[in-house]
């Protein structure tokens, strides 16, 4: 399994951020050698979740352009991203 070596979180600040479902955009580096940009943190009805980078197809659907191919990596990635997001929120509250 690839090791996550860096996570960079950019919070989304809008005038009505309480209404915005997208909370942050994240870049994740694996093995200090490969980066995936534009992973989104979304506020769902029950919890935060991540959405992988995607593009719109000709028939209007969105298709991931990079994503984990097994549950183990998906869980590991989402947990690491959301933990870093919470750290960023805590740091910004302290400032």
mmCIF file of C-alpha atoms in Angstrom:
data_model
loop_
_atom_site.group_PDB
_atom_site.id
_atom_site.type_symbol
_atom_site.label_atom_id
_atom_site.label_comp_id
_atom_site.label_asym_id
_atom_site.label_seq_id
_atom_site.Cartn_x
_atom_site.Cartn_y
_atom_site.Cartn_z
ATOM 1 C CA UNK A 1 0.000 0.000 0.000
ATOM 2 C CA UNK A 2 1.195 3.495 -0.764
ATOM 3 C CA UNK A 3 2.145 5.578 2.236
ATOM 4 C CA UNK A 4 0.587 9.006 2.612
ATOM 5 C CA UNK A 5 3.522 11.358 3.119
ATOM 6 C CA UNK A 6 1.814 14.777 2.951
ATOM 7 C CA UNK A 7 -1.689 16.218 3.084
ATOM 8 C CA UNK A 8 -2.343 19.864 2.266
ATOM 9 C CA UNK A 9 -5.754 21.290 3.085
ATOM 10 C CA UNK A 10 -7.123 24.506 1.601
ATOM 11 C CA UNK A 11 -10.295 25.536 3.381
ATOM 12 C CA UNK A 12 -13.064 26.977 1.245
ATOM 13 C CA UNK A 13 -14.035 30.388 2.570
ATOM 14 C CA UNK A 14 -17.213 31.773 1.082
ATOM 15 C CA UNK A 15 -19.403 34.562 2.350
ATOM 16 C CA UNK A 16 -21.977 31.965 3.336
ATOM 17 C CA UNK A 17 -19.640 29.085 4.159
ATOM 18 C CA UNK A 18 -22.279 27.654 6.515
ATOM 19 C CA UNK A 19 -24.419 26.997 3.448
ATOM 20 C CA UNK A 20 -21.613 25.622 1.296
ATOM 21 C CA UNK A 21 -21.381 21.825 1.235
ATOM 22 C CA UNK A 22 -17.763 21.833 0.021
ATOM 23 C CA UNK A 23 -15.550 22.595 3.022
ATOM 24 C CA UNK A 24 -12.032 22.172 1.613
ATOM 25 C CA UNK A 25 -9.894 21.060 -1.302
ATOM 26 C CA UNK A 26 -7.009 18.723 -0.524
ATOM 27 C CA UNK A 27 -3.786 17.559 -2.167
ATOM 28 C CA UNK A 28 -2.324 14.243 -1.011
ATOM 29 C CA UNK A 29 1.236 13.087 -1.669
ATOM 30 C CA UNK A 30 2.079 9.382 -1.690
ATOM 31 C CA UNK A 31 5.574 7.998 -1.036
ATOM 32 C CA UNK A 32 7.037 11.515 -1.538
ATOM 33 C CA UNK A 33 6.692 10.752 -5.244
ATOM 34 C CA UNK A 34 3.097 11.066 -6.468
ATOM 35 C CA UNK A 35 0.457 13.719 -5.738
ATOM 36 C CA UNK A 36 -3.297 13.820 -6.261
ATOM 37 C CA UNK A 37 -4.886 17.305 -6.284
ATOM 38 C CA UNK A 38 -8.509 18.413 -6.015
ATOM 39 C CA UNK A 39 -9.811 15.900 -3.497
ATOM 40 C CA UNK A 40 -12.841 17.598 -1.977
ATOM 41 C CA UNK A 41 -14.131 17.475 1.583
ATOM 42 C CA UNK A 42 -17.917 17.591 1.471
ATOM 43 C CA UNK A 43 -20.386 18.008 4.310
ATOM 44 C CA UNK A 44 -23.007 15.302 3.895
ATOM 45 C CA UNK A 45 -26.276 15.011 5.772
ATOM 46 C CA UNK A 46 -24.740 12.850 8.492
ATOM 47 C CA UNK A 47 -20.959 13.344 8.275
ATOM 48 C CA UNK A 48 -18.024 14.717 6.330
ATOM 49 C CA UNK A 49 -16.767 12.646 3.422
ATOM 50 C CA UNK A 50 -14.203 12.916 0.636
ATOM 51 C CA UNK A 51 -14.853 13.104 -3.087
ATOM 52 C CA UNK A 52 -12.075 12.193 -5.466
ATOM 53 C CA UNK A 53 -11.142 14.435 -8.419
ATOM 54 C CA UNK A 54 -13.573 13.929 -11.269
ATOM 55 C CA UNK A 55 -14.580 15.220 -14.663
ATOM 56 C CA UNK A 56 -17.921 15.536 -16.355
ATOM 57 C CA UNK A 57 -18.553 13.030 -19.155
ATOM 58 C CA UNK A 58 -20.412 13.817 -22.378
ATOM 59 C CA UNK A 59 -23.608 12.339 -20.933
ATOM 60 C CA UNK A 60 -23.427 14.655 -17.905
ATOM 61 C CA UNK A 61 -22.208 12.158 -15.322
ATOM 62 C CA UNK A 62 -19.149 12.771 -13.156
ATOM 63 C CA UNK A 63 -16.420 10.131 -13.308
ATOM 64 C CA UNK A 64 -13.464 9.912 -10.911
ATOM 65 C CA UNK A 65 -10.131 10.428 -12.632
ATOM 66 C CA UNK A 66 -8.087 9.113 -9.683
ATOM 67 C CA UNK A 67 -9.355 6.921 -6.869
ATOM 68 C CA UNK A 68 -8.476 4.050 -4.522
ATOM 69 C CA UNK A 69 -9.301 0.647 -5.983
ATOM 70 C CA UNK A 70 -9.865 -1.186 -2.713
ATOM 71 C CA UNK A 71 -11.769 -0.502 0.485
ATOM 72 C CA UNK A 72 -8.665 -0.609 2.694
ATOM 73 C CA UNK A 73 -6.983 2.241 0.832
ATOM 74 C CA UNK A 74 -10.212 4.244 0.529
ATOM 75 C CA UNK A 75 -10.755 4.085 4.316
ATOM 76 C CA UNK A 76 -7.098 4.879 5.083
ATOM 77 C CA UNK A 77 -7.129 7.863 2.719
ATOM 78 C CA UNK A 78 -10.420 9.299 3.935
ATOM 79 C CA UNK A 79 -9.468 8.921 7.611
ATOM 80 C CA UNK A 80 -6.099 10.633 7.057
ATOM 81 C CA UNK A 81 -7.639 13.501 5.056
ATOM 82 C CA UNK A 82 -10.423 14.148 7.573
ATOM 83 C CA UNK A 83 -7.970 13.998 10.505
ATOM 84 C CA UNK A 84 -5.766 16.623 8.840
ATOM 85 C CA UNK A 85 -8.829 18.765 8.050
ATOM 86 C CA UNK A 86 -9.811 18.687 11.739
ATOM 87 C CA UNK A 87 -6.233 19.678 12.697
ATOM 88 C CA UNK A 88 -6.407 22.652 10.327
ATOM 89 C CA UNK A 89 -9.752 23.721 11.812
ATOM 90 C CA UNK A 90 -8.369 23.509 15.352
ATOM 91 C CA UNK A 91 -5.281 25.537 14.424
ATOM 92 C CA UNK A 92 -7.380 28.262 12.772
ATOM 93 C CA UNK A 93 -9.591 28.512 15.873
ATOM 94 C CA UNK A 94 -6.529 29.011 18.074
ATOM 95 C CA UNK A 95 -5.218 31.899 15.979
#
